């Protein structure tokens, strides 16, 4: 058996950060195992390429959730990264930490050390912000964060001015002192190229002699001996191999694969494990429970002025965008289509924002539908249009990720349970009204010819919910399936991310969130990895 000090399972948003930090001393031998392959493809490095990797099984687990009653019994598509960098190699690159209260809530749930003031230094540690170091931002870190105010589509300013007209404040920095209001997104892009954690953290660490990275390595189970994790078994090129861990095994496989791996290793709800023929090594009933995600719907508006549809729809527009990108790595291919948005309170009595809004100067109602078992986001609509989306910031509905087989290669059952609380249903109505208020406000209203979807005929509460159930989908912010907390019967890991009842085993990724953050989850996942790495090193001194 090959022995290492640490074994990290999953080279995603968290795993790449851990590999970098745990090898910095040069003393510890670290093994990083990734089920996917290389991230060198231009589809990953060119920012707008995520419209193609969205449906490519070479880079994507391409999960499907179970049919959900709230979604008109539809089975929603759940893309997850299966490549170096994980979902940070496939996402829309928006850098968003979340509201300060999100992390104070984590602390108040029984997790000391996770309040906003505790986690801000870890956000700053990894950051290389284009504006330089400040009270709110870091400089010189691995992850470059860019401002695209000079490149966004002109329609974004109309969206922002509509917010002004409605009395909402404008913020220049959603990650700065004012996290509420209308503004432009910052993105993890450097000089026109995606800043995944594979590129920013792992690439330099791979030059170190004490780091071993193995791709196309499918971990079958964590080896547990006497309530201690001692190693892993995995398939590499069809051959079963074993690796030992002298100090710790760290599971960083994401909100779907981390709970799945624990369960097939014998850690989970005892009755469920026995039902599927898995020997029970440790009864931990919350493994795979508590799943949270952001659920969004888009309203599409036909435009009287050109949008990115006019640019990226025709063949000659694609050619122009390609030539522009080749010239200076700018233009539509060099950034995300998620360009502007807002965090707002739909009701004045709320203590903090409950709605996360997105403005994209493009529409793709025809290209986002399923084609067999494949999905595509490749071609915009053949007419000028744009979209505004919303999701509730802090949903209270909870789902689960549970194995259906002892075979780790079999996909788990993802049960979303969307809109099972009155809180979430209220936000759906508020969000629909908010989008239409914005669209009806000048100067944005001046360029709208009609509401394309869902259409002006959809007005009643019943009709709005029916449309939401037919068209809404995941924003791909899966989290909370191995949540941290003080009670082994109510959580999976403690505040130091150690699996309750199993020595030498941690989970460090978005699955440990006690509750999903208000915004995009990539930046908080990187923060969790930074803080988790410090905990690992402190506890093993």
Coordinates of C-alpha atoms in Angstrom, one line a residue:
X1 CA 0.0 0.0 0.0
X2 CA 1.3 3.5 -0.9
X3 CA 1.2 5.7 2.2
X4 CA 0.8 9.5 2.4
X5 CA 0.2 11.9 5.3
X6 CA -3.0 13.2 3.8
X7 CA -5.3 11.9 1.1
X8 CA -7.7 14.4 -0.5
X9 CA -10.7 13.0 -2.4
X10 CA -11.8 15.4 -5.1
X11 CA -9.8 18.1 -6.9
X12 CA -12.6 20.6 -7.1
X13 CA -13.2 24.1 -5.7
X14 CA -12.1 22.9 -2.2
X15 CA -9.7 20.1 -3.0
X16 CA -7.3 22.2 -5.1
X17 CA -7.1 24.8 -2.3
X18 CA -6.3 22.0 0.3
X19 CA -3.7 20.5 -2.0
X20 CA -1.9 23.9 -2.2
X21 CA -2.0 24.7 1.5
X22 CA -1.2 21.2 2.9
X23 CA 1.9 20.9 0.8
X24 CA 3.3 24.4 1.5
X25 CA 5.6 23.2 4.3
X26 CA 7.2 20.6 2.1
X27 CA 7.1 18.1 5.0
X28 CA 3.8 16.3 4.4
X29 CA 3.1 14.0 1.5
X30 CA -0.3 14.6 0.0
X31 CA -2.2 12.5 -2.5
X32 CA -5.0 14.2 -4.5
X33 CA -7.5 11.9 -6.2
X34 CA -9.8 13.2 -9.0
X35 CA -12.4 11.2 -10.8
X36 CA -12.3 13.4 -13.8
X37 CA -9.4 14.5 -16.1
X38 CA -7.5 17.5 -17.2
X39 CA -8.9 21.0 -17.4
X40 CA -6.7 22.1 -20.2
X41 CA -9.5 22.4 -22.8
X42 CA -10.2 25.8 -24.3
X43 CA -13.9 25.2 -23.5
X44 CA -12.9 25.5 -19.8
X45 CA -10.3 28.3 -20.1
X46 CA -12.3 30.6 -22.4
X47 CA -14.9 32.1 -20.0
X48 CA -18.0 31.7 -22.3
X49 CA -17.1 28.1 -23.0
X50 CA -19.2 27.0 -20.0
X51 CA -22.2 27.0 -22.3
X52 CA -20.7 23.9 -23.9
X53 CA -19.2 22.1 -20.9
X54 CA -22.7 22.5 -19.3
X55 CA -23.6 19.3 -21.2
X56 CA -20.3 17.5 -21.8
X57 CA -19.9 14.2 -19.9
X58 CA -16.2 14.5 -20.4
X59 CA -16.2 17.2 -17.7
X60 CA -19.5 16.9 -16.0
X61 CA -21.2 14.3 -13.8
X62 CA -24.6 15.3 -15.5
X63 CA -26.8 14.3 -12.6
X64 CA -30.5 14.3 -12.7
X65 CA -32.6 14.9 -9.6
X66 CA -35.8 13.0 -8.8
X67 CA -39.1 14.3 -10.2
X68 CA -40.2 17.1 -7.8
X69 CA -43.9 17.8 -7.3
X70 CA -43.2 21.5 -7.0
X71 CA -41.5 21.4 -10.4
X72 CA -44.6 19.9 -12.1
X73 CA -43.0 16.5 -11.4
X74 CA -40.1 17.3 -13.7
X75 CA -36.6 15.8 -13.1
X76 CA -34.2 18.7 -13.0
X77 CA -30.7 18.6 -14.5
X78 CA -27.8 19.0 -12.0
X79 CA -24.4 19.6 -13.7
X80 CA -21.4 19.1 -11.4
X81 CA -17.8 19.3 -12.3
X82 CA -15.9 16.1 -13.1
X83 CA -12.6 17.6 -13.9
X84 CA -9.6 19.3 -12.3
X85 CA -11.1 22.4 -10.7
X86 CA -14.5 20.7 -10.3
X87 CA -17.4 23.0 -10.7
X88 CA -15.1 26.0 -10.6
X89 CA -14.0 24.9 -14.1
X90 CA -17.7 24.9 -15.3
X91 CA -19.4 27.7 -13.4
X92 CA -20.4 31.2 -14.5
X93 CA -17.5 32.7 -12.6
X94 CA -19.4 35.2 -10.5
X95 CA -17.4 36.0 -7.3
X96 CA -19.9 36.4 -4.5
X97 CA -19.2 35.8 -0.8
X98 CA -22.8 36.2 0.5
X99 CA -24.4 38.4 3.2
X100 CA -22.6 38.8 6.5
X101 CA -25.6 37.4 8.3
X102 CA -25.2 34.1 6.5
X103 CA -22.1 33.3 8.4
X104 CA -23.3 34.7 11.7
X105 CA -26.2 32.2 11.3
X106 CA -23.6 29.4 10.9
X107 CA -22.0 30.5 14.2
X108 CA -25.4 30.7 15.9
X109 CA -26.2 27.2 14.8
X110 CA -23.5 26.0 17.2
X111 CA -20.4 26.4 15.1
X112 CA -17.9 28.7 16.9
X113 CA -15.3 30.3 14.6
X114 CA -17.6 30.6 11.6
X115 CA -19.1 34.1 12.0
X116 CA -18.5 36.8 9.4
X117 CA -15.6 38.4 11.3
X118 CA -14.0 34.9 11.5
X119 CA -14.3 34.0 7.9
X120 CA -13.5 37.4 6.2
X121 CA -9.7 36.9 6.7
X122 CA -10.0 33.6 4.8
X123 CA -11.9 35.2 1.9
X124 CA -9.1 37.9 1.7
X125 CA -6.3 35.4 2.0
X126 CA -7.0 33.7 -1.3
X127 CA -8.0 36.9 -3.1
X128 CA -6.1 39.0 -5.7
X129 CA -8.6 41.7 -6.2
X130 CA -8.1 44.1 -9.2
X131 CA -8.7 47.1 -6.9
X132 CA -5.9 46.1 -4.5
X133 CA -5.9 45.4 -0.8
X134 CA -8.4 47.1 1.5
X135 CA -10.5 46.5 4.6
X136 CA -12.8 44.3 2.4
X137 CA -10.4 42.8 -0.2
X138 CA -7.2 41.0 -0.4
X139 CA -4.3 41.4 -2.9
X140 CA -1.6 39.0 -4.0
X141 CA -3.6 35.8 -3.3
X142 CA -4.1 33.0 -5.8
X143 CA -7.6 33.9 -7.1
X144 CA -7.9 37.0 -9.3
X145 CA -11.2 38.9 -9.1
X146 CA -11.9 41.3 -11.9
X147 CA -14.3 44.2 -12.4
X148 CA -16.0 44.4 -15.8
X149 CA -17.8 47.7 -15.5
X150 CA -16.1 49.0 -18.7
X151 CA -17.1 45.9 -20.7
X152 CA -20.7 45.0 -19.8
X153 CA -23.5 45.3 -22.3
X154 CA -25.1 48.8 -22.4
X155 CA -28.5 47.3 -21.4
X156 CA -27.0 46.7 -17.9
X157 CA -27.0 50.4 -17.2
X158 CA -30.8 50.5 -18.0
X159 CA -31.3 47.7 -15.5
X160 CA -29.4 49.6 -12.9
X161 CA -31.2 52.8 -13.5
X162 CA -34.5 51.0 -13.2
X163 CA -33.4 50.0 -9.7
X164 CA -32.5 53.7 -9.0
X165 CA -36.0 54.7 -10.1
X166 CA -37.6 52.2 -7.8
X167 CA -35.7 53.6 -4.8
X168 CA -33.1 50.8 -4.4
X169 CA -29.5 51.7 -3.6
X170 CA -26.7 51.0 -6.0
X171 CA -23.6 49.2 -4.9
X172 CA -20.2 49.3 -6.6
X173 CA -19.1 46.2 -4.8
X174 CA -21.3 43.3 -3.6
X175 CA -18.3 42.0 -1.7
X176 CA -17.6 45.3 0.0
X177 CA -19.3 47.4 2.7
X178 CA -22.7 47.5 0.8
X179 CA -23.9 44.1 -0.1
X180 CA -27.5 45.1 -0.8
X181 CA -28.9 46.9 -3.9
X182 CA -28.3 46.9 -7.7
X183 CA -24.9 46.5 -9.2
X184 CA -22.5 44.7 -11.5
X185 CA -21.0 41.3 -10.7
X186 CA -17.3 40.8 -10.2
X187 CA -15.8 37.7 -11.9
X188 CA -13.0 35.2 -11.3
X189 CA -11.4 35.9 -14.6
X190 CA -7.8 37.0 -15.3
X191 CA -6.8 38.6 -18.6
X192 CA -9.7 36.9 -20.4
X193 CA -9.2 33.4 -18.9
X194 CA -11.1 31.5 -16.3
X195 CA -9.7 31.5 -12.8
X196 CA -10.6 27.9 -11.6
X197 CA -9.0 26.6 -8.5
X198 CA -7.1 24.1 -10.6
X199 CA -5.4 27.0 -12.4
X200 CA -5.0 29.3 -9.5
X201 CA -4.1 26.9 -6.6
X202 CA -3.3 23.5 -8.0
X203 CA -1.1 24.2 -11.0
X204 CA 1.7 25.7 -8.9
X205 CA 1.4 23.1 -6.2
X206 CA 1.8 20.3 -8.7
X207 CA 5.4 21.4 -9.1
X208 CA 6.1 20.3 -5.5
X209 CA 7.7 16.9 -4.9
X210 CA 5.4 16.2 -1.9
X211 CA 2.1 16.4 -4.0
X212 CA 0.9 13.5 -6.1
X213 CA -2.2 14.1 -8.3
X214 CA -4.0 11.2 -9.9
X215 CA -6.8 11.8 -12.4
X216 CA -9.4 9.4 -13.5
X217 CA -9.3 7.9 -10.0
X218 CA -12.7 6.7 -8.8
X219 CA -12.6 6.3 -5.0
X220 CA -14.7 3.3 -4.1
X221 CA -14.6 3.7 -0.3
X222 CA -12.8 5.3 2.6
X223 CA -11.1 2.5 4.6
X224 CA -12.2 2.6 8.3
X225 CA -10.4 0.6 11.0
X226 CA -11.7 0.8 14.5
X227 CA -13.5 4.1 14.0
X228 CA -10.5 5.7 12.3
X229 CA -10.0 6.5 8.7
X230 CA -6.8 4.9 7.5
X231 CA -6.9 5.2 3.7
X232 CA -8.9 4.7 0.6
X233 CA -9.6 2.2 -2.1
X234 CA -10.0 3.5 -5.7
X235 CA -10.2 2.3 -9.3
X236 CA -7.4 3.6 -11.5
X237 CA -7.5 2.5 -15.1
X238 CA -9.8 -0.4 -14.1
X239 CA -7.4 -1.6 -11.4
X240 CA -8.3 -1.5 -7.7
X241 CA -5.6 0.2 -5.7
X242 CA -5.2 1.1 -2.0
X243 CA -3.6 4.1 -0.4
X244 CA -2.9 4.7 3.3
X245 CA -3.2 8.0 5.2
X246 CA -1.0 8.4 8.2
X247 CA -2.7 11.6 9.4
X248 CA -6.1 12.2 7.7
X249 CA -8.4 11.4 4.8
X250 CA -10.2 14.5 3.6
X251 CA -13.4 14.2 1.5
X252 CA -13.8 17.1 -0.8
X253 CA -16.0 15.5 -3.5
X254 CA -18.9 18.1 -3.3
X255 CA -22.4 18.2 -2.1
X256 CA -23.5 15.2 -4.1
X257 CA -20.4 12.9 -4.1
X258 CA -19.2 13.5 -0.5
X259 CA -22.3 12.1 1.2
X260 CA -22.4 9.3 -1.4
X261 CA -18.9 8.3 -0.6
X262 CA -19.5 8.4 3.2
X263 CA -22.5 6.2 2.7
X264 CA -20.9 3.5 0.5
X265 CA -18.0 3.5 3.1
X266 CA -20.5 2.5 5.8
X267 CA -21.1 5.9 7.4
X268 CA -24.7 7.1 7.4
X269 CA -28.1 6.2 8.5
X270 CA -27.9 2.6 9.6
X271 CA -31.3 1.6 8.4
X272 CA -30.7 3.1 5.0
X273 CA -27.3 1.5 4.6
X274 CA -28.6 -1.9 5.5
X275 CA -31.5 -1.5 3.0
X276 CA -28.9 -1.1 0.3
X277 CA -26.5 -3.9 1.5
X278 CA -23.8 -1.7 2.9
X279 CA -22.2 -2.9 6.2
X280 CA -22.8 -0.3 8.9
X281 CA -19.5 1.0 10.4
X282 CA -20.9 4.1 12.0
X283 CA -24.5 5.3 12.4
X284 CA -24.6 9.0 11.4
X285 CA -28.2 9.7 10.3
X286 CA -27.7 13.2 8.8
X287 CA -25.3 12.1 6.1
X288 CA -26.9 13.1 2.8
X289 CA -29.7 15.0 4.6
X290 CA -30.4 18.7 4.6
X291 CA -29.7 19.4 1.0
X292 CA -30.2 23.0 0.0
X293 CA -30.0 24.8 -3.4
X294 CA -31.1 28.0 -5.0
X295 CA -34.0 27.6 -7.3
X296 CA -34.5 30.2 -10.0
X297 CA -36.8 31.2 -12.9
X298 CA -36.1 33.6 -15.7
X299 CA -38.5 36.1 -17.2
X300 CA -37.7 36.9 -20.9
X301 CA -38.3 40.2 -22.6
X302 CA -38.1 41.0 -26.3
X303 CA -36.0 44.1 -26.9
X304 CA -36.3 47.1 -29.2
X305 CA -32.5 47.5 -29.2
X306 CA -29.8 45.0 -29.9
X307 CA -28.8 42.5 -27.2
X308 CA -26.1 39.8 -27.1
X309 CA -28.5 37.7 -29.2
X310 CA -27.7 39.9 -32.1
X311 CA -24.0 39.5 -31.5
X312 CA -23.7 35.8 -30.7
X313 CA -26.7 34.4 -32.8
X314 CA -25.5 34.8 -36.4
X315 CA -22.5 33.0 -37.7
X316 CA -20.8 36.2 -38.5
X317 CA -21.4 37.5 -35.0
X318 CA -19.8 34.4 -33.6
X319 CA -16.8 34.9 -36.0
X320 CA -16.5 38.6 -34.9
X321 CA -16.6 37.6 -31.2
X322 CA -13.9 34.9 -31.8
X323 CA -11.7 37.3 -33.7
X324 CA -12.1 40.0 -31.0
X325 CA -11.3 37.5 -28.3
X326 CA -8.2 36.3 -30.2
X327 CA -7.0 39.9 -30.5
X328 CA -7.3 41.1 -26.9
X329 CA -9.2 38.4 -24.9
X330 CA -12.1 40.8 -24.5
X331 CA -15.6 40.9 -25.8
X332 CA -18.5 38.5 -25.1
X333 CA -16.2 35.4 -25.1
X334 CA -14.0 36.9 -22.4
X335 CA -16.6 37.3 -19.7
X336 CA -19.8 35.8 -18.3
X337 CA -23.3 36.5 -19.6
X338 CA -24.2 37.0 -15.9
X339 CA -23.3 40.7 -15.9
X340 CA -25.6 42.6 -13.5
X341 CA -27.9 41.9 -10.7
X342 CA -29.2 42.8 -7.3
X343 CA -29.9 41.7 -3.7
X344 CA -33.1 43.3 -2.5
X345 CA -35.7 43.0 0.2
X346 CA -39.2 42.4 -1.3
X347 CA -40.9 43.5 1.9
X348 CA -39.7 46.5 4.0
X349 CA -40.0 44.6 7.3
X350 CA -37.4 42.1 6.3
X351 CA -34.0 42.4 8.2
X352 CA -31.9 41.6 5.1
X353 CA -32.3 40.8 1.4
X354 CA -34.4 37.8 0.5
X355 CA -34.2 38.0 -3.3
X356 CA -31.1 37.5 -5.5
X357 CA -31.7 38.9 -9.0
X358 CA -29.7 38.3 -12.2
X359 CA -29.7 40.4 -15.4
X360 CA -28.4 38.9 -18.6
X361 CA -28.4 40.9 -21.8
X362 CA -29.1 37.6 -23.7
X363 CA -31.8 35.0 -23.9
X364 CA -31.8 31.3 -24.8
X365 CA -35.3 30.1 -24.4
X366 CA -34.9 27.7 -27.3
X367 CA -31.5 26.4 -26.4
X368 CA -32.0 25.5 -22.8
X369 CA -34.4 22.7 -23.3
X370 CA -33.4 19.0 -22.9
X371 CA -32.4 17.1 -26.0
X372 CA -32.7 13.4 -25.2
X373 CA -30.5 13.1 -22.1
X374 CA -28.3 16.1 -23.1
X375 CA -28.7 19.7 -22.5
X376 CA -27.3 22.7 -24.3
X377 CA -26.9 26.4 -23.7
X378 CA -25.2 27.1 -27.0
X379 CA -27.3 29.4 -29.2
X380 CA -29.3 32.5 -28.2
X381 CA -32.8 33.2 -29.5
X382 CA -33.0 34.5 -33.1
X383 CA -34.5 37.8 -31.9
X384 CA -33.3 40.6 -29.6
X385 CA -34.1 39.8 -26.0
X386 CA -32.8 39.7 -22.5
X387 CA -33.7 38.0 -19.2
X388 CA -34.1 38.8 -15.6
X389 CA -34.0 35.9 -13.1
X390 CA -34.6 35.6 -9.3
X391 CA -34.1 33.1 -6.6
X392 CA -34.8 33.2 -2.9
X393 CA -31.6 34.0 -1.0
X394 CA -32.1 31.7 2.0
X395 CA -34.5 28.9 1.1
X396 CA -35.8 26.8 4.0
X397 CA -36.8 23.7 2.1
X398 CA -34.5 20.7 2.6
X399 CA -33.8 17.7 0.4
X400 CA -31.4 14.8 0.4
X401 CA -28.7 12.9 -1.5
X402 CA -28.9 9.1 -0.7
X403 CA -27.3 6.1 -2.3
X404 CA -29.5 3.7 -4.2
X405 CA -26.8 1.0 -4.4
X406 CA -23.6 -0.1 -2.6
X407 CA -21.8 0.5 -5.9
X408 CA -20.0 3.9 -5.8
X409 CA -20.3 4.1 -9.5
X410 CA -24.1 4.2 -9.3
X411 CA -25.5 7.7 -9.2
X412 CA -27.2 8.6 -5.9
X413 CA -30.8 9.7 -5.5
X414 CA -31.1 13.4 -5.4
X415 CA -34.4 14.5 -3.8
X416 CA -34.8 18.3 -3.9
X417 CA -38.1 18.9 -2.0
X418 CA -38.4 22.4 -3.4
X419 CA -41.0 24.8 -2.1
X420 CA -42.1 22.7 0.8
X421 CA -42.3 25.7 3.2
X422 CA -44.5 28.7 3.1
X423 CA -41.4 30.9 3.4
X424 CA -40.1 29.7 0.0
X425 CA -43.5 30.0 -1.6
X426 CA -43.9 33.6 -0.4
X427 CA -40.6 34.5 -2.0
X428 CA -41.7 33.0 -5.3
X429 CA -44.6 35.4 -5.5
X430 CA -42.5 38.3 -4.3
X431 CA -39.8 37.5 -6.9
X432 CA -42.3 37.4 -9.7
X433 CA -43.8 40.7 -8.8
X434 CA -40.3 42.3 -8.4
X435 CA -39.1 41.3 -11.8
X436 CA -42.2 42.8 -13.4
X437 CA -41.8 46.0 -11.4
X438 CA -38.3 46.4 -12.7
X439 CA -39.3 45.6 -16.3
X440 CA -42.1 48.1 -16.1
X441 CA -39.8 50.9 -14.9
X442 CA -38.0 53.4 -17.2
X443 CA -35.5 53.4 -18.7
X444 CA -35.6 49.6 -19.0
X445 CA -39.3 49.6 -19.9
X446 CA -38.5 51.9 -22.8
X447 CA -36.6 49.2 -24.7
X448 CA -39.1 46.3 -24.0
X449 CA -41.5 45.4 -26.8
X450 CA -43.2 42.6 -24.9
X451 CA -42.8 40.0 -22.2
X452 CA -41.9 36.9 -24.1
X453 CA -42.0 34.4 -21.2
X454 CA -44.1 33.7 -19.2
X455 CA -46.2 36.3 -21.0
X456 CA -48.6 39.0 -19.9
X457 CA -51.4 36.5 -19.6
X458 CA -49.7 34.9 -16.6
X459 CA -51.0 37.1 -13.7
X460 CA -52.9 35.2 -11.0
X461 CA -51.1 33.6 -8.1
X462 CA -52.2 30.2 -9.4
X463 CA -50.8 30.9 -12.9
X464 CA -47.5 32.3 -11.6
X465 CA -46.9 29.1 -9.5
X466 CA -47.9 26.9 -12.4
X467 CA -45.4 28.7 -14.7
X468 CA -42.7 28.5 -12.0
X469 CA -43.2 24.8 -11.6
X470 CA -43.0 24.3 -15.4
X471 CA -39.9 26.5 -16.1
X472 CA -37.8 27.0 -12.9
X473 CA -34.5 25.2 -12.4
X474 CA -31.5 24.8 -10.1
X475 CA -28.9 27.5 -9.9
X476 CA -26.4 24.7 -9.2
X477 CA -25.6 25.8 -5.6
X478 CA -26.0 22.4 -4.0
X479 CA -24.8 22.4 -0.4
X480 CA -25.5 21.3 3.2
X481 CA -25.5 17.5 2.8
X482 CA -22.7 16.9 5.4
X483 CA -23.6 19.9 7.5
X484 CA -21.5 21.1 10.4
X485 CA -23.0 21.2 13.9
X486 CA -22.4 20.2 17.5
X487 CA -24.9 17.3 17.7
X488 CA -23.9 14.0 15.9
X489 CA -27.6 13.2 15.5
X490 CA -28.3 16.5 13.9
X491 CA -25.1 17.1 11.8
X492 CA -22.2 15.2 10.1
X493 CA -19.1 17.2 11.0
X494 CA -18.2 19.4 13.9
X495 CA -17.1 23.0 13.7
X496 CA -13.6 21.8 12.8
X497 CA -15.0 19.8 10.0
X498 CA -14.2 16.4 11.6
X499 CA -16.7 13.7 10.9
X500 CA -18.5 12.9 14.2
X501 CA -17.3 9.6 15.6
X502 CA -14.6 8.8 13.1
X503 CA -11.0 9.9 13.8
X504 CA -8.8 11.0 10.9
X505 CA -11.7 11.9 8.6
X506 CA -12.9 15.3 7.6
X507 CA -15.3 16.7 5.0
X508 CA -14.2 20.0 3.5
X509 CA -16.4 21.4 0.7
X510 CA -19.8 23.0 0.2
X511 CA -21.6 20.0 1.8
X512 CA -20.5 21.2 5.3
X513 CA -22.5 24.5 5.0
X514 CA -25.1 24.5 7.8
X515 CA -27.3 26.6 5.4
X516 CA -26.8 27.8 1.9
X517 CA -25.3 31.3 1.6
X518 CA -27.4 34.1 0.0
X519 CA -25.4 34.2 -3.2
X520 CA -23.2 32.1 -5.4
X521 CA -21.4 29.3 -3.6
X522 CA -17.9 29.1 -5.2
X523 CA -16.3 31.8 -3.1
X524 CA -17.6 30.5 0.2
X525 CA -16.4 27.0 -0.7
X526 CA -12.9 28.3 -1.3
X527 CA -13.1 30.1 2.0
X528 CA -14.2 26.9 3.8
X529 CA -11.2 25.1 2.2
X530 CA -8.8 27.9 3.3
X531 CA -10.1 27.8 6.9
X532 CA -10.3 24.0 6.8
X533 CA -6.7 23.7 5.7
X534 CA -5.6 25.8 8.7
X535 CA -7.6 23.5 11.0
X536 CA -6.0 20.4 9.6
X537 CA -2.5 21.7 10.0
X538 CA -3.2 23.0 13.5
X539 CA -4.7 19.7 14.7
X540 CA -1.9 17.6 13.3
X541 CA 1.1 19.6 14.7

